[in-house]
Coordinates of C-alpha atoms in Angstrom, one line a residue:
M29 CA 0.4 0.0 0.2
A30 CA 2.7 2.5 0.4
I31 CA 4.3 1.7 -3.1
Q32 CA 0.7 2.7 -3.9
H33 CA 0.7 5.6 -2.6
D34 CA 4.0 6.3 -3.2
K35 CA 2.6 6.5 -6.4
D36 CA -0.5 8.6 -6.4
I37 CA 2.0 10.9 -4.8
D38 CA 4.1 10.6 -8.0
M39 CA 1.9 10.7 -10.1
I40 CA -0.8 13.5 -8.8
Q41 CA 2.8 15.7 -8.3
Q42 CA 4.0 15.0 -12.8
E43 CA 0.2 15.8 -13.8
H44 CA 1.3 18.9 -11.1
E45 CA 4.3 19.3 -13.3
E46 CA 2.7 19.1 -16.3
E47 CA 0.5 21.7 -15.4
V48 CA 2.5 24.1 -13.8
R49 CA 4.9 23.3 -17.8
A50 CA 1.2 23.7 -19.0
L51 CA 0.3 27.3 -16.5
K52 CA 4.1 28.5 -17.9
Q53 CA 3.6 28.2 -22.0
S54 CA 0.5 30.0 -21.4
N55 CA 1.8 32.6 -20.0
Y56 CA 4.8 32.9 -22.0
M57 CA 2.0 33.0 -25.0
L58 CA -0.2 34.9 -23.2
Q59 CA 3.1 37.7 -22.1
K60 CA 4.5 37.7 -25.8
K61 CA 0.7 38.6 -27.9
L62 CA 1.0 41.7 -24.4
Q63 CA 4.1 42.2 -25.7
E64 CA 2.7 42.7 -29.3
A65 CA -0.1 44.4 -28.7
D66 CA 2.0 46.8 -27.0
L67 CA 4.2 47.4 -29.7
K68 CA 0.6 47.9 -32.4
W69 CA -0.8 50.1 -29.3
N70 CA 2.6 51.8 -29.3
H71 CA 2.7 52.6 -33.8
Y72 CA -0.7 53.5 -33.8
I73 CA -0.3 55.7 -30.7
S74 CA 2.6 57.5 -32.2
E75 CA 1.7 57.6 -36.1
Q76 CA -1.9 59.4 -33.9
V77 CA 0.4 61.7 -32.8
Q78 CA 2.3 62.0 -35.6
Q79 CA -0.9 63.3 -37.7
I80 CA -1.6 65.9 -34.7
K81 CA 1.4 67.2 -34.7
G82 CA 1.1 67.8 -39.0
A83 CA -2.3 69.4 -38.5
A84 CA -0.7 71.2 -35.5
Q85 CA 1.2 72.6 -37.7
Q86 CA -1.1 73.3 -41.1
A87 CA -2.3 75.1 -38.7
S88 CA -0.1 77.8 -37.5
N89 CA 0.7 77.9 -40.7
S90 CA -2.5 78.7 -41.5
D91 CA -2.8 80.9 -38.5
Q92 CA 0.5 82.9 -40.1
L93 CA -1.0 83.1 -43.6
L94 CA -4.6 84.4 -42.6
Q95 CA -2.2 87.1 -40.3
D96 CA 0.0 88.4 -43.2
L97 CA -3.3 88.3 -45.0
F98 CA -5.2 90.5 -42.7
I99 CA -1.6 92.6 -42.7
E100 CA -2.0 92.8 -46.4
N101 CA -5.4 93.8 -46.5
Q102 CA -4.5 96.5 -44.1
Q103 CA -2.1 97.5 -45.6
L104 CA -4.0 97.4 -49.9
Q105 CA -6.8 99.1 -47.1
Q106 CA -4.7 102.3 -46.2
E107 CA -3.2 102.4 -49.6
K108 CA -6.8 102.4 -51.2
A109 CA -8.2 105.8 -49.4
K110 CA -4.8 106.6 -50.4
I111 CA -5.9 106.3 -53.7
S112 CA -9.2 108.3 -53.1
V113 CA -7.8 110.8 -51.4
A114 CA -5.6 111.4 -54.3
L115 CA -8.4 110.9 -56.5
Q116 CA -10.6 113.5 -54.4
N117 CA -8.4 116.1 -55.0
M118 CA -8.3 115.6 -58.1
K119 CA -12.1 115.7 -58.9
Q120 CA -11.2 119.3 -57.3
E121 CA -8.7 120.6 -58.9
K122 CA -10.7 119.5 -62.6
Q123 CA -13.3 121.4 -60.9
A124 CA -10.8 124.6 -60.6
Y125 CA -9.4 124.0 -63.9
M126 CA -12.6 123.2 -65.7
K127 CA -14.6 127.2 -63.8
I128 CA -10.7 128.7 -65.1
I129 CA -11.3 127.8 -68.6
T130 CA -15.1 128.6 -68.3
E131 CA -14.0 132.1 -66.4
L132 CA -11.3 132.5 -69.6
A133 CA -14.3 131.4 -72.1
Y134 CA -16.7 133.7 -71.6
I135 CA -14.0 136.4 -71.4
S136 CA -12.8 135.8 -75.4
C137 CA -16.1 135.9 -75.6
Q138 CA -16.5 139.5 -74.2
I139 CA -13.5 140.6 -76.7
P140 CA -14.6 142.3 -79.8
F141 CA -12.8 140.5 -82.6
K142 CA -11.3 143.4 -85.0
N143 CA -11.0 142.0 -88.6
V144 CA -6.7 141.8 -89.3
N145 CA -8.2 143.1 -93.2
R146 CA -9.5 145.8 -92.9

């Protein structure tokens, strides 16, 4: 009976060792899958970060472009205002010249013509 008892203990111990080996193998496979999943996740996160950085750079470039366009628009508005003032001054000068021409024409009509052949 002691021999049977020892055999039972050996069998139980052997089954236990097989279970331990199976659990270690399973643990190893799970760790490997976890590492693969971590690598995939880190790669995904890295890609997302790069896309966000790219979008942020584009937004920054767009902001700079908008600022440049705003400044250029202000300069063009100032130039337009100067041209408008110059145009108004030219209209006033034209009116003054037209008035002078009209007065000269009126005066010239008042001068009698002399017949040179007489």
